[in-house]
Coordinates of C-alpha atoms and ligand atoms in Angstrom, one line a residue:
X23 CA 50.3 94.1 103.9
X24 CA 49.7 97.7 103.9
X25 CA 47.2 98.7 100.7
X26 CA 48.6 100.7 97.9
X27 CA 47.5 101.0 94.9
X28 CA 50.0 102.4 93.4
X29 CA 52.7 99.8 94.6
X30 CA 53.9 97.2 91.5
X31 CA 53.9 94.2 94.7
X32 CA 50.7 91.9 94.6
X33 CA 50.4 92.2 98.4
X34 CA 49.9 95.4 98.4
X35 CA 47.8 96.5 95.4
X36 CA 45.9 93.6 96.7
X37 CA 46.1 93.6 100.1
X38 CA 44.2 90.9 101.9
X39 CA 43.7 93.3 104.8
X40 CA 42.0 96.2 103.2
X41 CA 39.8 93.4 101.2
X42 CA 38.9 92.0 104.2
X43 CA 38.5 96.0 106.1
X44 CA 36.3 96.1 102.7
X45 CA 33.8 93.7 103.3
X46 CA 33.1 94.2 106.8
X47 CA 32.2 98.3 106.1
X48 CA 30.4 96.5 103.4
X49 CA 28.2 94.1 106.1
X50 CA 28.0 97.0 108.4
X51 CA 26.3 99.5 105.6
X52 CA 24.3 96.9 103.7
X53 CA 21.1 98.7 105.3
X54 CA 22.5 102.2 106.0
X55 CA 20.4 104.0 103.5
X56 CA 21.6 107.4 103.4
X57 CA 25.0 106.0 102.1
X58 CA 23.5 103.9 99.7
X59 CA 21.5 106.7 98.0
X60 CA 24.9 108.7 98.2
X61 CA 26.4 105.5 96.2
X62 CA 23.9 105.5 93.8
X63 CA 23.8 108.6 93.3
X64 CA 27.8 108.9 92.8
X65 CA 27.2 106.2 90.3
X66 CA 24.3 108.0 88.2
X67 CA 27.4 109.9 86.9
X68 CA 28.8 107.3 85.1
X69 CA 32.0 107.8 85.6
X70 CA 32.3 104.4 88.1
X71 CA 32.6 103.7 91.7
X72 CA 35.1 102.2 93.6
X73 CA 35.6 99.1 95.3
X74 CA 34.6 100.1 98.7
X75 CA 31.4 101.8 97.4
X76 CA 30.4 98.7 95.2
X77 CA 31.2 96.1 97.7
X78 CA 28.2 98.4 99.8
X79 CA 25.9 97.7 97.0
X80 CA 27.0 94.1 96.9
X81 CA 26.1 93.3 100.6
X82 CA 23.1 95.4 100.4
X83 CA 20.0 92.8 99.8
X84 CA 16.8 95.5 100.4
X85 CA 14.8 94.4 97.1
X86 CA 14.6 98.3 95.9
X87 CA 18.1 99.2 96.0
X88 CA 18.5 96.2 93.7
X89 CA 16.3 97.3 91.3
X90 CA 18.2 100.2 90.9
X91 CA 21.4 98.8 90.4
X92 CA 19.2 96.9 88.0
X93 CA 17.9 99.7 86.2
X94 CA 21.2 101.9 86.3
X95 CA 23.3 99.1 85.0
X96 CA 21.7 98.7 82.0
X97 CA 21.4 102.6 81.6
X98 CA 24.9 103.0 81.8
X99 CA 25.3 99.8 79.2
X100 CA 23.1 101.9 76.6
X101 CA 24.5 105.0 77.1
X102 CA 28.2 103.4 76.7
X103 CA 27.9 100.8 74.5
X104 CA 24.3 101.3 72.9
X105 CA 22.7 98.3 71.5
X106 CA 25.5 96.8 69.9
X107 CA 26.8 93.5 71.3
X108 CA 31.5 92.2 69.6
X109 CA 31.0 88.8 68.7
X110 CA 34.4 86.5 69.0
X111 CA 35.2 82.9 69.5
X112 CA 38.1 81.2 71.4
X113 CA 40.7 78.8 69.4
X114 CA 42.4 76.4 71.5
X115 CA 46.0 75.5 70.1
X116 CA 46.9 73.4 72.7
X117 CA 46.2 71.6 75.6
X118 CA 49.3 70.4 77.2
X119 CA 50.0 71.9 80.5
X120 CA 52.3 71.8 83.6
X121 CA 50.1 72.7 86.0
X122 CA 48.3 71.7 88.4
X123 CA 45.0 73.6 88.8
X124 CA 42.8 71.9 90.6
X125 CA 39.2 72.9 88.8
X126 CA 41.0 72.7 84.9
X127 CA 40.5 69.5 82.7
X128 CA 43.9 70.4 81.7
X129 CA 45.8 70.1 84.5
X130 CA 49.2 68.0 84.7
X131 CA 47.8 64.7 86.6
X132 CA 44.9 64.2 84.2
X133 CA 45.9 61.3 82.5
X134 CA 42.7 60.0 80.8
X135 CA 42.4 63.3 78.4
X136 CA 43.9 63.5 75.5
X137 CA 46.6 65.7 74.8
X138 CA 47.4 67.9 71.4
X139 CA 48.4 71.1 69.7
X140 CA 47.6 71.8 66.5
X141 CA 50.2 72.0 63.5
X142 CA 50.2 74.6 61.4
X143 CA 48.5 72.8 58.9
X144 CA 45.3 72.2 61.4
X145 CA 45.5 75.8 63.0
X146 CA 45.0 77.0 59.0
X147 CA 42.4 74.4 59.0
X148 CA 40.7 75.5 62.0
X149 CA 40.6 79.4 60.9
X150 CA 39.0 78.5 57.1
X151 CA 35.7 76.5 59.4
X152 CA 35.8 79.9 62.3
X153 CA 35.8 82.0 59.0
X154 CA 33.5 80.2 56.8
X155 CA 31.4 80.7 59.9
X156 CA 31.8 84.6 59.8
X157 CA 33.9 85.1 62.7
X158 CA 36.5 87.9 62.4
X159 CA 37.9 88.2 65.9
X160 CA 39.4 85.4 68.1
X161 CA 40.4 84.7 71.3
X162 CA 44.0 81.7 71.5
X163 CA 43.9 79.9 74.5
X164 CA 46.7 77.3 75.4
X165 CA 48.2 75.6 78.7
X166 CA 51.6 76.9 79.6
X167 CA 53.7 74.4 78.8
X168 CA 57.5 75.7 77.7
X169 CA 58.0 72.5 75.9
X170 CA 55.0 71.7 73.8
X171 CA 53.9 75.6 74.1
X172 CA 56.8 77.9 73.9
X173 CA 56.2 81.3 73.2
X174 CA 58.0 81.0 69.5
X175 CA 54.8 78.4 68.6
X176 CA 52.3 81.0 69.7
X177 CA 53.4 83.5 67.7
X178 CA 54.0 81.1 65.0
X179 CA 50.1 80.3 64.9
X180 CA 49.1 84.2 65.6
X181 CA 50.9 84.4 61.7
X182 CA 48.9 81.8 60.4
X183 CA 46.1 82.9 61.2
X184 CA 46.5 86.5 60.4
X185 CA 47.9 85.3 56.8
X186 CA 44.2 82.9 56.3
X187 CA 42.3 84.5 53.6
X188 CA 39.6 81.9 52.8
X189 CA 36.9 83.8 50.1
X190 CA 35.9 86.8 52.2
X191 CA 37.3 85.6 55.0
X192 CA 40.0 87.1 57.5
X193 CA 40.7 87.0 60.8
X194 CA 41.3 90.8 62.0
X195 CA 42.0 90.9 65.0
X196 CA 43.8 87.9 68.1
X197 CA 43.5 87.9 71.5
X198 CA 45.4 86.1 73.6
X199 CA 44.8 84.0 76.6
X200 CA 48.3 81.9 77.3
X201 CA 49.8 82.1 80.7
X202 CA 51.4 85.3 83.0
X203 CA 55.4 85.5 81.3
X204 CA 57.9 87.9 80.7
X205 CA 58.3 91.6 79.6
X206 CA 60.1 90.5 77.1
X207 CA 57.2 88.4 75.9
X208 CA 55.0 90.0 76.2
X209 CA 56.3 93.2 74.1
X210 CA 56.9 90.5 71.1
X211 CA 53.0 89.6 71.7
X212 CA 52.5 93.1 71.0
X213 CA 54.6 92.8 67.7
X214 CA 53.2 89.9 66.7
X215 CA 49.9 92.1 66.3
X216 CA 47.7 91.0 69.3
X217 CA 44.4 92.8 70.5
X218 CA 44.0 92.3 73.7
X219 CA 46.4 90.2 76.3
X220 CA 43.9 88.3 78.4
X221 CA 44.5 86.4 81.4
X222 CA 41.5 85.7 84.5
X223 CA 43.5 85.6 88.1
X224 CA 40.9 83.2 89.0
X225 CA 41.3 83.9 93.0
X226 CA 42.7 87.5 94.3
X227 CA 43.0 85.5 97.8
X228 CA 46.3 84.2 97.8
X229 CA 45.7 81.2 100.4
X230 CA 43.1 79.4 97.8
X231 CA 45.0 80.5 95.3
X232 CA 47.9 78.6 96.6
X233 CA 45.9 75.3 97.1
X234 CA 44.1 75.6 94.1
X235 CA 47.4 75.8 92.2
X236 CA 49.4 73.2 94.0
X237 CA 52.0 72.8 91.3
X238 CA 53.5 74.2 88.3
X239 CA 55.0 77.7 87.4
X240 CA 51.2 79.2 87.8
X241 CA 51.7 78.5 91.7
X242 CA 53.5 81.6 91.7
X243 CA 50.5 83.8 92.7
X244 CA 52.6 87.6 92.6
X245 CA 53.9 86.3 89.5
X246 CA 50.5 86.0 88.1
X247 CA 49.0 89.0 90.1
X248 CA 52.0 91.3 88.4
X249 CA 51.5 90.5 84.8
X250 CA 49.4 93.0 83.6
X251 CA 52.2 95.1 85.2
X252 CA 54.4 93.3 82.7
X253 CA 52.2 93.5 80.1
X254 CA 51.7 96.7 80.2
X255 CA 55.6 97.3 80.1
X256 CA 55.8 95.3 77.3
X257 CA 53.4 97.4 75.5
X258 CA 50.3 96.0 76.0
X259 CA 47.7 98.8 76.8
X260 CA 44.8 96.3 76.1
X261 CA 44.5 93.8 78.8
X262 CA 41.3 91.7 80.4
X263 CA 40.7 90.5 84.0
X264 CA 38.7 87.8 85.3
X265 CA 38.0 85.6 88.3
X266 CA 37.0 82.5 87.7
X267 CA 33.5 82.7 90.0
X268 CA 32.6 79.4 92.4
X269 CA 36.5 78.8 93.7
X270 CA 36.6 81.7 96.3
X271 CA 33.8 83.9 98.0
X272 CA 32.7 86.0 95.2
X273 CA 32.5 88.8 97.4
X274 CA 36.1 88.7 98.3
X275 CA 36.6 88.2 94.5
X276 CA 34.4 91.3 93.5
X277 CA 36.3 93.7 96.1
X278 CA 39.7 92.1 94.6
X279 CA 38.9 92.6 91.8
X280 CA 38.2 96.6 91.3
X281 CA 41.1 96.9 93.0
X282 CA 43.1 95.4 90.4
X283 CA 41.6 97.5 87.6
X284 CA 42.2 100.4 90.5
X285 CA 45.8 99.7 90.3
X286 CA 46.4 99.3 87.1
X287 CA 44.7 102.8 86.1
X288 CA 46.3 104.5 89.2
X289 CA 49.9 103.4 87.7
X290 CA 48.9 103.2 84.1
X291 CA 46.9 105.4 83.5
X292 CA 44.1 103.1 82.1
X293 CA 42.3 100.9 83.2
X294 CA 41.4 97.3 81.8
X295 CA 39.9 96.6 78.2
X296 CA 37.9 93.6 79.1
X297 CA 36.2 91.9 82.6
X298 CA 35.8 88.4 81.8
X299 CA 33.2 87.1 83.6
X300 CA 33.7 82.8 84.0
X301 CA 31.5 80.5 86.6
X302 CA 33.3 77.2 87.0
X303 CA 32.0 74.4 85.1
X304 CA 32.1 70.3 84.9
X305 CA 34.9 69.0 82.9
X306 CA 36.8 65.8 82.3
X307 CA 38.1 65.4 85.8
X308 CA 36.2 68.3 87.4
X309 CA 33.5 68.0 89.2
X310 CA 32.1 71.9 89.9
X311 CA 30.1 70.8 93.2
X312 CA 33.3 70.1 94.4
X313 CA 33.8 73.7 94.9
X314 CA 31.4 75.2 97.5
X315 CA 31.3 78.8 96.7
X316 CA 29.2 78.7 93.4
X317 CA 27.5 81.5 92.7
X318 CA 23.0 81.6 91.8
X319 CA 22.0 83.1 88.2
X320 CA 20.8 85.8 90.6
X321 CA 24.2 87.2 92.0
X322 CA 25.5 86.1 88.7
X323 CA 23.1 88.3 87.3
X324 CA 24.0 91.5 90.3
X325 CA 28.1 91.4 89.7
X326 CA 28.0 91.7 86.2
X327 CA 25.1 94.6 86.7
X328 CA 27.6 96.1 89.2
X329 CA 30.9 95.6 87.1
X330 CA 29.0 97.8 84.6
X331 CA 28.5 100.5 87.2
X332 CA 31.9 100.4 88.6
X333 CA 34.4 99.9 85.5
X334 CA 32.0 101.9 83.0
X335 CA 34.2 101.9 80.4
X336 CA 35.6 98.7 81.0
X337 CA 34.5 96.1 78.6
X338 CA 32.6 93.0 79.9
X339 CA 32.8 89.4 78.2
X340 CA 30.3 86.5 78.6
X341 CA 31.2 82.9 77.1
X342 CA 29.2 79.9 75.9
X343 CA 29.7 78.8 79.2
X344 CA 26.6 80.4 80.2
X345 CA 23.5 79.0 78.4
X346 CA 21.0 81.3 76.8
X347 CA 18.8 82.4 79.5
X348 CA 22.0 83.8 81.7
X349 CA 23.2 85.2 78.7
X350 CA 20.2 86.8 77.8
X351 CA 19.9 88.5 81.3
X352 CA 23.7 89.9 81.5
X353 CA 23.8 91.3 78.0
X354 CA 20.8 93.7 79.4
X355 CA 22.7 94.3 82.6
X356 CA 26.0 95.4 81.0
X357 CA 28.1 92.6 78.4
X358 CA 29.3 94.1 75.8
X359 CA 31.2 91.3 74.3
X360 CA 30.2 87.1 73.7
X361 CA 31.7 84.5 72.3
X362 CA 29.1 82.6 69.8
X363 CA 29.2 78.8 68.3
X364 CA 32.1 78.1 70.4
X365 CA 34.3 74.6 70.7
X366 CA 36.6 74.3 73.9
X367 CA 38.8 71.5 72.6
X368 CA 41.8 71.7 70.4
X369 CA 40.9 71.1 66.9
X370 CA 37.0 71.2 67.7
X371 CA 36.4 73.6 64.5
X372 CA 37.6 71.4 61.8
X373 CA 35.2 68.5 63.1
X374 CA 31.5 67.8 61.6
X375 CA 30.8 66.9 65.1
X376 CA 31.5 68.7 68.3
X377 CA 34.0 66.4 69.5
X378 CA 34.3 66.2 73.4
X379 CA 37.5 64.4 74.4
X380 CA 40.2 67.3 74.7
X381 CA 38.0 70.1 75.7
X382 CA 38.3 72.2 78.3
X383 CA 34.7 72.5 80.1
X384 CA 31.1 71.5 78.8
X385 CA 29.6 74.2 76.4
X386 CA 25.9 75.4 77.3
X387 CA 25.5 77.5 74.6
X388 CA 26.0 75.4 71.7
X389 CA 23.8 77.2 68.9
X390 CA 25.2 78.3 65.8
X391 CA 26.7 81.7 64.9
X392 CA 24.0 82.4 62.4
X393 CA 21.0 81.7 65.0
X394 CA 23.7 83.4 67.7
X395 CA 23.4 86.4 65.5
X396 CA 19.3 86.2 64.9
X397 CA 18.2 85.7 68.6
X398 CA 20.8 88.9 69.2
X399 CA 18.7 91.0 66.4
X400 CA 15.2 89.4 67.4
X401 CA 16.5 90.9 71.0
X402 CA 17.4 94.8 69.6
X403 CA 20.9 93.8 69.7
X404 CA 23.1 94.5 66.1
X405 CA 25.7 92.3 66.3
X406 CA 29.2 93.6 65.6
X407 CA 32.2 91.9 63.8
X408 CA 34.4 95.7 64.4
X409 CA 38.1 95.1 65.5
X410 CA 38.5 98.3 64.0
X411 CA 39.7 100.4 67.3
X412 CA 43.2 98.2 67.7
X413 CA 43.9 98.5 63.9
X414 CA 43.3 102.4 63.8
X415 CA 45.7 102.3 67.1
X416 CA 42.5 103.0 69.6
X417 CA 44.2 101.2 72.1
X418 CA 44.3 101.9 75.9
X419 CA 44.2 105.4 76.7
X420 CA 42.8 106.4 73.0
X421 CA 40.6 103.7 73.4
X422 CA 39.3 105.2 77.0
X423 CA 39.2 109.0 75.7
X424 CA 36.6 107.6 72.7
X425 CA 34.6 105.9 75.3
X426 CA 34.6 109.1 77.4
X427 CA 33.8 111.7 74.7
X428 CA 30.7 109.7 74.1
X429 CA 31.8 109.4 69.7
X430 CA 31.1 105.7 70.6
X431 CA 28.4 106.2 68.1
X432 CA 29.7 107.6 65.3
X433 CA 32.3 105.1 65.0
X434 CA 31.7 101.6 66.5
X435 CA 28.2 101.9 65.3
X436 CA 28.8 102.2 61.9
X437 CA 31.4 99.6 61.7
X438 CA 29.4 97.6 63.5
X439 CA 26.4 98.1 61.0
X440 CA 29.1 97.2 58.2
X441 CA 30.4 94.6 59.8
X442 CA 26.9 92.9 60.2
X443 CA 26.4 93.5 56.5
X444 CA 29.5 91.7 55.4
X445 CA 27.9 88.7 57.8
X446 CA 24.7 88.9 55.9
X447 CA 26.3 88.5 53.2
X448 CA 28.9 86.3 53.0
X449 CA 27.9 84.0 56.2
X450 CA 24.1 84.1 57.0
X451 CA 20.7 82.3 56.7
X452 CA 17.8 83.5 54.4
X453 CA 16.2 84.5 56.9
X454 CA 18.4 85.8 59.5
X455 CA 19.5 88.3 56.2
X456 CA 16.0 89.2 56.2
X457 CA 15.8 90.6 59.7
X458 CA 19.3 92.4 59.3
X459 CA 18.5 94.1 56.7
X460 CA 16.0 95.6 57.9
X461 CA 17.8 96.1 61.5
X462 CA 20.7 98.0 59.5
X463 CA 18.1 100.0 57.6
X464 CA 16.5 101.3 60.8
X465 CA 19.4 101.4 62.9
X466 CA 21.6 103.5 60.1
X467 CA 19.3 106.7 61.2
X468 CA 21.1 106.3 64.6
X469 CA 24.5 107.5 63.2
X470 CA 24.2 111.0 64.9
X471 CA 26.7 112.6 62.8
X472 CA 25.6 113.8 59.3
X473 CA 28.5 113.2 57.5
X474 CA 29.7 110.0 59.4
X475 CA 26.1 108.3 58.2
X476 CA 26.4 109.5 54.7
X477 CA 30.0 107.7 54.3
X478 CA 27.9 104.6 56.2
X479 CA 25.3 104.5 53.9
X480 CA 28.3 104.2 50.7
X481 CA 30.2 101.7 51.9
X482 CA 27.3 99.6 52.4
X483 CA 26.5 100.5 49.5
X484 CA 30.7 99.3 48.2
X485 CA 29.7 95.9 50.1
X486 CA 26.4 94.5 48.5
X487 CA 29.1 95.0 45.2
X488 CA 31.6 92.9 46.9
X489 CA 34.0 95.2 48.5
X490 CA 34.9 94.7 52.0
X491 CA 36.5 96.0 54.7
X492 CA 35.5 99.6 55.9
X493 CA 36.1 101.2 59.1
X494 CA 35.6 104.8 60.4
Ligands
SAM520 N1 46.5 78.5 80.8 C1 46.1 80.1 80.5 C2 46.4 80.1 81.9 O1 47.1 79.5 82.4 O2 46.0 81.7 82.2 C3 44.7 80.4 80.3 C4 43.9 79.3 79.6 S1 42.7 78.9 79.8 C5 42.4 77.8 78.3 C6 41.4 79.3 80.2 C7 40.9 79.7 81.7 O3 39.6 78.8 81.6 C8 41.3 79.7 82.6 O4 42.0 80.7 82.8 C9 40.4 79.4 83.6 O5 39.4 80.2 84.4 C10 39.2 78.7 82.9 N2 39.1 77.4 83.1 C11 39.5 76.3 83.4 N3 38.8 75.5 84.4 C12 37.6 76.0 83.9 C13 36.4 75.3 84.2 N4 36.2 73.9 84.8 N5 35.3 75.8 84.0 C14 35.3 76.6 83.8 N6 36.6 77.8 82.9 C15 37.6 77.0 83.6

């Protein structure tokens, strides 16, 4: 199929032939030092790389080049995102699902997993439990099932989530990870005030995709792959991409993922808001070793670094699928958002003990939110509960402009400090609060604009006095 980044047809903007050509070219040039230096030079400008250039770097195994890739990713991360890490939690609404995805425990043929769908009262209980930990930003998750989880149900849940005010708690941003749907439904999600619409491609390799999704509406590769275009047509301009690593060859996925980002930029003038980096995990009825394309921690770190270099303006997300050590490494190389204290079971947050009966996958990082916040600060990162951008209308290209103008330090930095302050006062242990207060004091000086710095200091005072929800 002819490759055309501007085409609206999945098979043309993710052309299989183009991916294969790219991989061949990358293999041929994997030791071409002159070309590799040129690509690294371009990457240093901080404006990204295309799928061909990035694929050459991925194929290259020269240790000195790998080191340069990691160093550069770290630098770009610092330049664009500073030392802030945004925190969120997934909220599982329902595990009813009609699809046959062979890697997912929610697949329709799994008869031994308990099926559950939250009532609105249960949603409220989950939200209160999440607020009581200190969360402000959620990603809602649901299986695909027109009967049990129709869009009306999802909308009702979003409404409930936003309406709950418990003590000083509030969920201020709801991102949505539900199956591909119609333009009209995306419009309704946008109207309900969602943040990012996230949909993992799982694999871009069509032949494998069809086998991995043998039954159900998700079997339709084109409908799934073209979902982000429909989301954009429905007015959602913050979309999140992702590949489930382990299903197919990672080099194929990486090239195609960047082609998808290039397509969004070419057609809509704005690339993906985020890229998630999930790896397949053990789960009920799922043995990850049944999928023979698993990648080592080393390759995974290099992939994260190359995503950072290739699309500097796109946030990168790592979940609790990864353990603390892996998270530590990839945060350094470019991850900007992490989940914390996640429970992947339906109704899991309201339970005292972590339940396993409806879980989507095993959680590797099982620490509390307070522990995650403290750990980030001890490594020199500012945990941020900021949700300001989309509430101030800074989505899509307006958000990208903010990134490109490097004004984030005058906006995201104070917002991070103010939301951290709220967390410290309302939810943190004494030990975490002590570390956090010191961090805020020191980081206040790193706000470049004098007026913003002064205003931020005033807001911090007011937060101390009990007022909440300031933002720039
Ligand atoms: N049902 C929605 C859809 O069709 O896109 C998305 C919600 S699903 C709860 C979220 C994501 O979890 C999936 O897109 C998939 O990539 C990931 N996932 C499924 N099984 C997994 C496993 N065994 N290990 C890790 N991640 C998994």
